[in-house]
Coordinates of C-alpha atoms and ligand atoms in Angstrom, one line a residue:
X1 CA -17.7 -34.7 -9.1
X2 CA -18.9 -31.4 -7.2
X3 CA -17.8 -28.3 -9.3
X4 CA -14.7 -26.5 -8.3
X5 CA -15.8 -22.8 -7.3
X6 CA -13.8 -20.1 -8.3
X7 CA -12.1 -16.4 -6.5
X8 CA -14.6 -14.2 -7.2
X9 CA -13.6 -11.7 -10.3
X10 CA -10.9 -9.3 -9.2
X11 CA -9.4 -11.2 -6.0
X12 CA -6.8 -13.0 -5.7
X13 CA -4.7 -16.2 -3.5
X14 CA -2.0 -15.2 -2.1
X15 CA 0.2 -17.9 -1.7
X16 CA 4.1 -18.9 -2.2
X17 CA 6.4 -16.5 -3.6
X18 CA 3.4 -14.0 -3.9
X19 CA 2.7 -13.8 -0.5
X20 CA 6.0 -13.7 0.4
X21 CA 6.7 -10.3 -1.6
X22 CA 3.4 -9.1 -0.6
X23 CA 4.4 -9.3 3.6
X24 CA 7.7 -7.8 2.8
X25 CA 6.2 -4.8 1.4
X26 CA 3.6 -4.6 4.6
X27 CA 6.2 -5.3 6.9
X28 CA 8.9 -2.5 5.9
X29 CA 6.5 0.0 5.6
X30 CA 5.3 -1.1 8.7
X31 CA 9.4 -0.9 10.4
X32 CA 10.0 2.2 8.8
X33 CA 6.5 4.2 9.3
X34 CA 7.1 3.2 13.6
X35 CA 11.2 4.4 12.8
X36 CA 9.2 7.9 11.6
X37 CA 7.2 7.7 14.7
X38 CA 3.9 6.5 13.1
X39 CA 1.1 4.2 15.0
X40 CA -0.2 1.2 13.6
X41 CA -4.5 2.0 13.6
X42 CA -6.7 -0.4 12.6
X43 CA -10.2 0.4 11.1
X44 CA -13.2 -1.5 10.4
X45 CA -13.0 -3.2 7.0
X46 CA -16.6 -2.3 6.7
X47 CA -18.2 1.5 7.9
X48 CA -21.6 3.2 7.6
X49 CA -21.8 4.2 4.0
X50 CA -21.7 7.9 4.9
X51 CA -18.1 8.0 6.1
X52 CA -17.4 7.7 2.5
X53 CA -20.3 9.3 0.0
X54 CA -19.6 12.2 2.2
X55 CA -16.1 12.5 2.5
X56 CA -15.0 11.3 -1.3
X57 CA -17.7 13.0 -3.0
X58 CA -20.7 12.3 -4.5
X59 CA -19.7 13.0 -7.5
X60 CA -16.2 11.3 -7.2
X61 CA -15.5 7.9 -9.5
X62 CA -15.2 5.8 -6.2
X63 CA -18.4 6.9 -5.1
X64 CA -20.3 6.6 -8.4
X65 CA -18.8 3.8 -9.8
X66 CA -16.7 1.7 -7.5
X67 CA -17.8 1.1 -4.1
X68 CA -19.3 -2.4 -3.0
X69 CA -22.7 -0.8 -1.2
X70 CA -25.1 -3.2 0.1
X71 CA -28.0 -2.9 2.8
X72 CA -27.2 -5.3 5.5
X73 CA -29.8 -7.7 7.4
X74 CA -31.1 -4.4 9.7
X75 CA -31.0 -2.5 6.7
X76 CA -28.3 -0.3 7.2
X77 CA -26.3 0.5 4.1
X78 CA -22.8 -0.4 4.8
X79 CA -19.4 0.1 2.5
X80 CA -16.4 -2.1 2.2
X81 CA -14.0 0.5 2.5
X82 CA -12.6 1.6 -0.7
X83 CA -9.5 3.9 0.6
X84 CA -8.4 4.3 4.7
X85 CA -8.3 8.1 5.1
X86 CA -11.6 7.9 5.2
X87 CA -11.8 6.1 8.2
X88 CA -9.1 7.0 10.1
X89 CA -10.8 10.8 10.1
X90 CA -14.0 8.9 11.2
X91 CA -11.8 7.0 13.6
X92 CA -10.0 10.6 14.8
X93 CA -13.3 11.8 15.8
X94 CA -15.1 8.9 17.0
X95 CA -12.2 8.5 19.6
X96 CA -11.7 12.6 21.1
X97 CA -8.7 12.1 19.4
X98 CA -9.1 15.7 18.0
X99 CA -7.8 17.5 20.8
X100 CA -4.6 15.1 21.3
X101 CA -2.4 16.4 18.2
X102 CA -0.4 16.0 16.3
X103 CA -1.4 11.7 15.5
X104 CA 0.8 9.9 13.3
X105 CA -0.7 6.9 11.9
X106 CA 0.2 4.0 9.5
X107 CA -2.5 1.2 8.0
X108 CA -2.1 -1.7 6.2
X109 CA -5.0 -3.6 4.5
X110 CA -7.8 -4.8 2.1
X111 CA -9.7 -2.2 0.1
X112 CA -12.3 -2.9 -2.2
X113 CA -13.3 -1.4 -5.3
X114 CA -15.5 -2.5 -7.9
X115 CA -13.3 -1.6 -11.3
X116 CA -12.5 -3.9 -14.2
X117 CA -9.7 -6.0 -13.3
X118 CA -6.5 -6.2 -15.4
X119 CA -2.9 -5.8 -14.3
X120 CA -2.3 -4.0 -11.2
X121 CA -6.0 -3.4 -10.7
X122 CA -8.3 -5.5 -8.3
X123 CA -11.8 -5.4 -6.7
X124 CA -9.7 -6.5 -3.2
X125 CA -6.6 -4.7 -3.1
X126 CA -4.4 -3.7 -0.5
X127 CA -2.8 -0.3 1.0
X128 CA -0.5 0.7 3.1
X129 CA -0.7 4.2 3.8
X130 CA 0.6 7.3 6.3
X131 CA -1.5 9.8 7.9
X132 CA 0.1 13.0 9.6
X133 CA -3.0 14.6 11.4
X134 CA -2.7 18.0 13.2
X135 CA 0.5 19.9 12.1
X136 CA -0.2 22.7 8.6
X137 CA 3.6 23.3 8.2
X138 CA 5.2 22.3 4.8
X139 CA 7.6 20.4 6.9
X140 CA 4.9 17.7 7.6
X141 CA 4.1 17.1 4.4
X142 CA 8.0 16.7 3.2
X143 CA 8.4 14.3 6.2
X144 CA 5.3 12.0 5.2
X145 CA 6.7 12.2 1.3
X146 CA 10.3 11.5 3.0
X147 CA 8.7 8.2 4.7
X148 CA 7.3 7.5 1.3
X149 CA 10.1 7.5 -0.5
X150 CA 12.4 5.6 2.4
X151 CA 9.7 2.7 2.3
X152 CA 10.5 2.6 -1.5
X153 CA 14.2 2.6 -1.1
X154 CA 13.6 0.3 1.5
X155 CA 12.0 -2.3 -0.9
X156 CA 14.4 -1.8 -3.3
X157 CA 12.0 -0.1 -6.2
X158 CA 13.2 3.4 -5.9
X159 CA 15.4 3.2 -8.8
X160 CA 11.8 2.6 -11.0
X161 CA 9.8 5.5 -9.6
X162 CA 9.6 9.3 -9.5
X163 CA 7.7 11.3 -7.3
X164 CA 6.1 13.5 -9.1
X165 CA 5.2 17.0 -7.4
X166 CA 2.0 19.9 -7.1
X167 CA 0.5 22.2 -5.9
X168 CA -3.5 22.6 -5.4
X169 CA -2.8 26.3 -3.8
X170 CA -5.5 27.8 -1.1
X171 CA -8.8 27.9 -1.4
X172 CA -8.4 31.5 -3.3
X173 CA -6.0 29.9 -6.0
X174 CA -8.2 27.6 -6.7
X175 CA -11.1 30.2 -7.2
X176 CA -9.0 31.6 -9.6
X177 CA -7.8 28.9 -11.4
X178 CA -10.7 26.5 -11.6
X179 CA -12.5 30.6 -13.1
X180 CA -9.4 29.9 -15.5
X181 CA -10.0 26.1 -16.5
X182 CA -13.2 26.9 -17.4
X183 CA -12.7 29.6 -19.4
X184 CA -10.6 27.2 -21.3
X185 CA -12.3 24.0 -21.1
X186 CA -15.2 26.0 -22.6
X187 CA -12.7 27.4 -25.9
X188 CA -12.5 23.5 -26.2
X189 CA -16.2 22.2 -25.4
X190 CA -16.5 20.7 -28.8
X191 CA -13.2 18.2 -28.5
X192 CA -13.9 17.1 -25.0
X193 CA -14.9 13.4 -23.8
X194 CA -18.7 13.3 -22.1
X195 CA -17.1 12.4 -19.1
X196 CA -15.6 15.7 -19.0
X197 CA -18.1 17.8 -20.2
X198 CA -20.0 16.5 -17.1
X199 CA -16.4 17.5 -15.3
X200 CA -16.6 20.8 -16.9
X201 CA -20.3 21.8 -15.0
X202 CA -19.2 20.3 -11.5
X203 CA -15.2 19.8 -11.1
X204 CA -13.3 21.6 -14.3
X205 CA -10.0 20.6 -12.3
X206 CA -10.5 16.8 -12.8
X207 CA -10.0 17.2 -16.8
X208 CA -6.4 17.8 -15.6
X209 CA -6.7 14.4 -14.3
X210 CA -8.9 12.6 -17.5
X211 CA -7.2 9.2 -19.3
X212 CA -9.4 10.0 -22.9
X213 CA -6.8 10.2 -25.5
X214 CA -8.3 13.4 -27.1
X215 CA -8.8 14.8 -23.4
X216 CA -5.5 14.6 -23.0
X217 CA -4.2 16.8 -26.6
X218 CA -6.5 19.8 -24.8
X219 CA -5.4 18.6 -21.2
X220 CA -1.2 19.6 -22.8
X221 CA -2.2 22.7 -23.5
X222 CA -4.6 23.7 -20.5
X223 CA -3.3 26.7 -18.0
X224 CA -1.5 25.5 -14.9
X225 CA -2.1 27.2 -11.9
X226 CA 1.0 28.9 -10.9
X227 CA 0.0 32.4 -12.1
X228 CA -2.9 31.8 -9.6
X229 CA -1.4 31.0 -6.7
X230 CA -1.5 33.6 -3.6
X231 CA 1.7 34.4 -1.7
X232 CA 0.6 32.2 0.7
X233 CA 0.4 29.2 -1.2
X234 CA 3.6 30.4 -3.0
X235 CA 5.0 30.4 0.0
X236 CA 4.2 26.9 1.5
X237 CA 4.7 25.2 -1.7
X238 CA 8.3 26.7 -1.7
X239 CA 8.7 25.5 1.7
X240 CA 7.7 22.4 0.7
X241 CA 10.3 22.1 -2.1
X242 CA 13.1 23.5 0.0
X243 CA 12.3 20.8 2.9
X244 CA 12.5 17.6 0.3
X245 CA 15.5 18.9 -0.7
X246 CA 16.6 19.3 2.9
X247 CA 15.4 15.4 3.2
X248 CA 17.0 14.7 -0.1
X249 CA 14.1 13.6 -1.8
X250 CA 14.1 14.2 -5.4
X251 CA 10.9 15.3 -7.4
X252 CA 10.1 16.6 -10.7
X253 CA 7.2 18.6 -11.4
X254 CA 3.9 17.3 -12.7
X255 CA 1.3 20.0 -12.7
X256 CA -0.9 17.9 -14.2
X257 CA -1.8 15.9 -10.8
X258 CA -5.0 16.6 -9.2
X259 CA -7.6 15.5 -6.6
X260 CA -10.4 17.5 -7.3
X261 CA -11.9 17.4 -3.8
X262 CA -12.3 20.6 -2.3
X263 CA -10.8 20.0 1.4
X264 CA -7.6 18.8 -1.1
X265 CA -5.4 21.5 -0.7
X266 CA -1.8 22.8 -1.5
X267 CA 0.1 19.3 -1.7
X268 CA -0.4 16.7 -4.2
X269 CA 1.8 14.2 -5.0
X270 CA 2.3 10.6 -6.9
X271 CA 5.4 8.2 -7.2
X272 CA 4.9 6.8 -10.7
X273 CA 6.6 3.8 -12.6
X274 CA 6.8 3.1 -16.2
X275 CA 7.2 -0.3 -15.3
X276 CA 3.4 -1.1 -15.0
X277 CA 2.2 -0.4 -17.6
X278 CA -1.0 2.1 -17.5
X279 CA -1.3 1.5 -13.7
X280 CA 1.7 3.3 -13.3
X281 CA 0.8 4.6 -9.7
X282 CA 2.2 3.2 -6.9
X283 CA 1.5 6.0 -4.2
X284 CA -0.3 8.9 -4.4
X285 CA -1.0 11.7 -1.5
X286 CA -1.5 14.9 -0.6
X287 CA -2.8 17.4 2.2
X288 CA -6.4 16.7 3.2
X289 CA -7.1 20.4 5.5
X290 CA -10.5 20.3 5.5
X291 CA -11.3 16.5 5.8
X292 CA -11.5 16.1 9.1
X293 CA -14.1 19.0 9.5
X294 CA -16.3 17.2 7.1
X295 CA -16.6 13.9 9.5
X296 CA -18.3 16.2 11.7
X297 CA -14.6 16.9 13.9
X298 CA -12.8 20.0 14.6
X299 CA -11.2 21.7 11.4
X300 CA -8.0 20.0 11.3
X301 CA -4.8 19.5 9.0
X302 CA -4.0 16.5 7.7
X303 CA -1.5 15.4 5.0
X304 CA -1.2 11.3 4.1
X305 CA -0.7 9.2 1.0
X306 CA -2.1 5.8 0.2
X307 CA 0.4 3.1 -2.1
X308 CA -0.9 -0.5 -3.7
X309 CA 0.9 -3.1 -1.9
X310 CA 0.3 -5.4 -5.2
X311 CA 2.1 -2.9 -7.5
X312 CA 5.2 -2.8 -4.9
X313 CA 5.0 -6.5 -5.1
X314 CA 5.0 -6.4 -9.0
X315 CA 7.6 -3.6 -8.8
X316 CA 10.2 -5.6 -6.7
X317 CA 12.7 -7.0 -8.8
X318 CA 13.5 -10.2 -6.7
X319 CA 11.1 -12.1 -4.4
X320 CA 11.9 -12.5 -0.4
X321 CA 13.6 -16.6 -0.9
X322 CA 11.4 -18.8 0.7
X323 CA 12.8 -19.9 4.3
X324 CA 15.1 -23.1 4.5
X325 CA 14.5 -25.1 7.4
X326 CA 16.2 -28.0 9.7
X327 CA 14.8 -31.4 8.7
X328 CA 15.4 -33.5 11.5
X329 CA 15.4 -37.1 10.6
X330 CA 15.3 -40.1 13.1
X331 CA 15.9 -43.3 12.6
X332 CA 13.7 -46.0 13.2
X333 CA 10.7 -45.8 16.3
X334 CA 12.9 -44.8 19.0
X335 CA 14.5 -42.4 17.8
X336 CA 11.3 -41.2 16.7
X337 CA 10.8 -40.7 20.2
X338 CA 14.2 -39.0 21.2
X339 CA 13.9 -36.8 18.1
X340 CA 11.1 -35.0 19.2
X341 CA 13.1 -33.3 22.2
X342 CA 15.8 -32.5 19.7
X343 CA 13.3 -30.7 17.1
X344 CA 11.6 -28.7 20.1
X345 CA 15.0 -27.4 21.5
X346 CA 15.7 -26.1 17.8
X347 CA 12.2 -24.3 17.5
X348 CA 13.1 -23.0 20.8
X349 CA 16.0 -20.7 19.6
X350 CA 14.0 -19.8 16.6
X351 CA 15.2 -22.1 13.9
X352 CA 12.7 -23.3 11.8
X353 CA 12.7 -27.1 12.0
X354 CA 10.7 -30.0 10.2
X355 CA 9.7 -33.7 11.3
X356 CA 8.0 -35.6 8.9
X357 CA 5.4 -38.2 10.2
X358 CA 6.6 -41.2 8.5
X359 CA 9.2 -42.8 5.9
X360 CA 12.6 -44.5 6.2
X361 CA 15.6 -42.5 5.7
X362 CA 15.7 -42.2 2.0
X363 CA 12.3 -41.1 1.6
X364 CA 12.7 -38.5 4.7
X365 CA 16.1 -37.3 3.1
X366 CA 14.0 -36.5 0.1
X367 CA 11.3 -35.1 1.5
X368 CA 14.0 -33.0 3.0
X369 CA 15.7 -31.5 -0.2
X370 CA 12.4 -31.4 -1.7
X371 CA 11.7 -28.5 1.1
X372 CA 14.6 -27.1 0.7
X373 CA 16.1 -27.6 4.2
X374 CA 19.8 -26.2 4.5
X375 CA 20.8 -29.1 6.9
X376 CA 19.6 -32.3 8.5
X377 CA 20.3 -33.5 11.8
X378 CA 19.9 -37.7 11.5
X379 CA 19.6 -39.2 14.4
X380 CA 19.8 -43.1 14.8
X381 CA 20.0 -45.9 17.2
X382 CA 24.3 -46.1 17.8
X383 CA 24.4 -42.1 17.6
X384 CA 21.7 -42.0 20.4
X385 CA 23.1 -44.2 22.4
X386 CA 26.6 -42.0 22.4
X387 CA 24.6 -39.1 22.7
X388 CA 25.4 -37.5 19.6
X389 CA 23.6 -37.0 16.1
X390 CA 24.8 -36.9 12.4
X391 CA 23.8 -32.6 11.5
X392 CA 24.8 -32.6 7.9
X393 CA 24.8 -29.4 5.8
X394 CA 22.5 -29.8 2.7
X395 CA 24.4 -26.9 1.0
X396 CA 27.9 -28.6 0.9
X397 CA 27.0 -31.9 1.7
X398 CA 29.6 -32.2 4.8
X399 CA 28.4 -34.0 8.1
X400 CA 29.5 -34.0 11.6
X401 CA 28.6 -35.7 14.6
X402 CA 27.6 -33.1 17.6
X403 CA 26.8 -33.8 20.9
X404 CA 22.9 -33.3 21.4
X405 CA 22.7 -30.1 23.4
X406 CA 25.0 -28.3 21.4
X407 CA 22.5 -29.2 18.0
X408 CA 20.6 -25.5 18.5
X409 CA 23.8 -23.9 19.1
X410 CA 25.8 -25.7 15.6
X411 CA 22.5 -24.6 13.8
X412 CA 22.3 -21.2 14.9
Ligands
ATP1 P1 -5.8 4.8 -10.4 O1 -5.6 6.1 -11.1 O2 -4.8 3.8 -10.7 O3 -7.2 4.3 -10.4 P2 -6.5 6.0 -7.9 O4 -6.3 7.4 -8.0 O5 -7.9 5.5 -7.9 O6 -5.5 5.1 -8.9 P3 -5.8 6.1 -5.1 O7 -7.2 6.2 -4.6 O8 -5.0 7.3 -5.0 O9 -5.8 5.5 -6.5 O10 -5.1 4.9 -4.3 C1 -3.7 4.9 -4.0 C2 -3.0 3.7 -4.6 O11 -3.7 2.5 -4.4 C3 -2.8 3.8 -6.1 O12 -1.7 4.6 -6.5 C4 -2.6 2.3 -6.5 O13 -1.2 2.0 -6.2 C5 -3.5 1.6 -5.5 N1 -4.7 1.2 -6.1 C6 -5.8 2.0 -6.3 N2 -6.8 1.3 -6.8 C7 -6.3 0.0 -7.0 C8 -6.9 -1.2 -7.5 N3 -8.1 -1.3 -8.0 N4 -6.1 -2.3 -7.5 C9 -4.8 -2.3 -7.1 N5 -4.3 -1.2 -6.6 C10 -5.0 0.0 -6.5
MG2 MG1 -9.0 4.5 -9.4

């Protein structure tokens, strides 16, 4: 026998009770991002690597260490996209949508990054995520969170996450608090991990953000930037906090959370879960001012967060059930042949309704409860003939005879 071939390491079926978690999440976000007055884009799964060694950083983990890179047969080195922002900024510019703002935009989709897979972590993974281009008010940036949070209400995993709440400051705060990091950091040289020791010389605020255990005893006891902030930035993220109260959002503070991108500015934000484990993020986002300006546009605000639609899946305590449909059973060849009127006027009206190809009326009524149909409508020879067919209710077991054109309207 030919050897079975396996999902390549990190990707997974979706199928069954998975995939049915997996489109609710995708489709609520989807209804309740449009309900905020967001657009549906859709970018190219695959871009020109530059879109993203440019805009994430060279130095960034995703660039480094995670994106799938490859020249292609012309020799152009292209990137599965690992994140969307990315591309929607390319996408901004690439269609003069600069000058029409503000846009608000939602995405769904496959990301890819290579990582080692365990829980909650994939090489193909999937996003949904909003991005509110134009406006630099706080009151954008509470509105996106606001969508955020409504999505996760929406899917009923709300109760399990908090949204967790900083602020990155202007570029002047960050001057001086990244001059303050350092000084720290540098008190503490010896303890520190490699990994951040190479943070230290080009991008002291991602320590904030480091997973080594002893990292993280030096990280507890690091400055926070609020004695760096200018009134400006003060000011904002105060507007910030009193609009997400305004929205009644709530939030603790975590200053802790980072991007360490330098067009990552003011907000930065993550809805966390202790219900994962250590992939306790479900959506993470912040305000992105100078991204746009990097993909060779207009300088441009731009605030947007990005959330895993397999952690929401995970997160969800009870799965979509799976449909129940009408098994319509005939009797014998000719009804066969009248039954297939009967099953199109019930797909007409939107019921989902079943035929199978063959089998007496045993094996059909099994086939039938093995589907889990709600009702079966059996027609046979005597029934046909008085214009009528047996619909009998799978639940409670009743049965009635019904006149043929009224079949849809019983079932409805
Ligand atoms: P992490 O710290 O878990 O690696 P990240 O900072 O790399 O997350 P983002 O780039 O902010 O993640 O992506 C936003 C969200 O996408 C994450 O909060 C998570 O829900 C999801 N996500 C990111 N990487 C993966 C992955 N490899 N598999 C599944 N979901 C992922
Ligand atoms: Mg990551």
């Amino acid at each position: 026998m030919t050897e079975a071939l396996q999902p390549a390491r990190g990707t997974h079926d979706l199928i069954g009770e998975e995939q049915r978690r997996f489109a609710y999440v995708a489709d609520t976000a989807r209804r309740i991002a449009a309900i905020y007055g967001f657009d549906e884009w859709q970018t190219p799964i695959f871009e020109d690597t530059r879109v993203f060694s440019r805009t994430l950083g060279e130095t960034s983990d995703v660039v480094t260490k995670e994106m799938y890179t490859f020249d292609d047969r012309g020799g152009d080195s292209v990137t599965l996209r690992p994140e969307g922002t990315a591309g929607v900024c390319r996408a901004l510019v690439t269609n003069g949508l600069t000058q029409s703002l503000p846009q608000k935009v939602f995405y769904a989709g496959p990301m890819f990054r290579y990582e080692r897979p365990q829980k909650g972590r994939y090489r193909q993974f999937h996003q949904i995520g909003l991005e509110l281009i134009g406006p630099a008010e706080p009151l954008a940036d509470a509105e996106v969170i606001a969508c955020g949070w409504d999505i996760l209400k929406a899917i009923g995993v709300a109760g399990n996450t908090v949204l967790e709440l900083n602020t990155l400051g202007d570029k002047e705060s960050r001057q001086a608090y990244r001059d303050a990091l350092v000084a720290y950091f540098t008190d503490h040289k010896a303890s520190l991990s490699q990994d951040s020791l190479a943070r230290l010389e080009r991008n002291p605020m991602r320590i904030l953000d480091s997973k080594d255990e002893g990292d993280r005893k030096i990280v507890a006891n690091a400055p926070i930037i609020d004695e760096h902030l200018t009134d400006a930035a003060r000011a904002f993220y105060d507007g910030l906090q009193q609009h997400l109260a305004r929205f009644a959002v709530p939030f603790v503070r975590n200053p802790r959370i980072v991007r360490g991108l330098d067009y990552y500015g003011h907000t930065a934000f993550e809805f966390v879960t202790q219900k994962l484990g250590a992939q306790g993020t479900v959506m993470a986002g912040g305000r992105y001012d100078g991204l746009v300006a990097e993909m060779g546009g207009p300088a441009t605000p731009a605030v947007g967060w990005a959330a895993g639609i397999e952690r929401l899946s995970m997160l969800m305590e009870q799965a979509p059930p799976a449909p129940a449909p009408v098994a319509v059973v005939p009797i014998g060849e000719q009804a066969e042949a009248a039954a297939i009127p009967i099953l199109q006027s019930l797909r007409a009206v939107g019921i989902r309704a079943e035929m199978a190809y063959r089998g007496n009326l045993k094996r059909r009524m099994e086939r039938a409860n093995r589907a889990g149909a709600r009702a079966a409508v059996i027609i046979g020879a005597d029934d046909l003939a008085a214009g009528v067919a047996q619909v009998k209710d799978l639940g409670s077991g009743t049965q009635h005879a019904i006149a043929l054109d009224k079949i849809a309207a019983h079932l409805s």
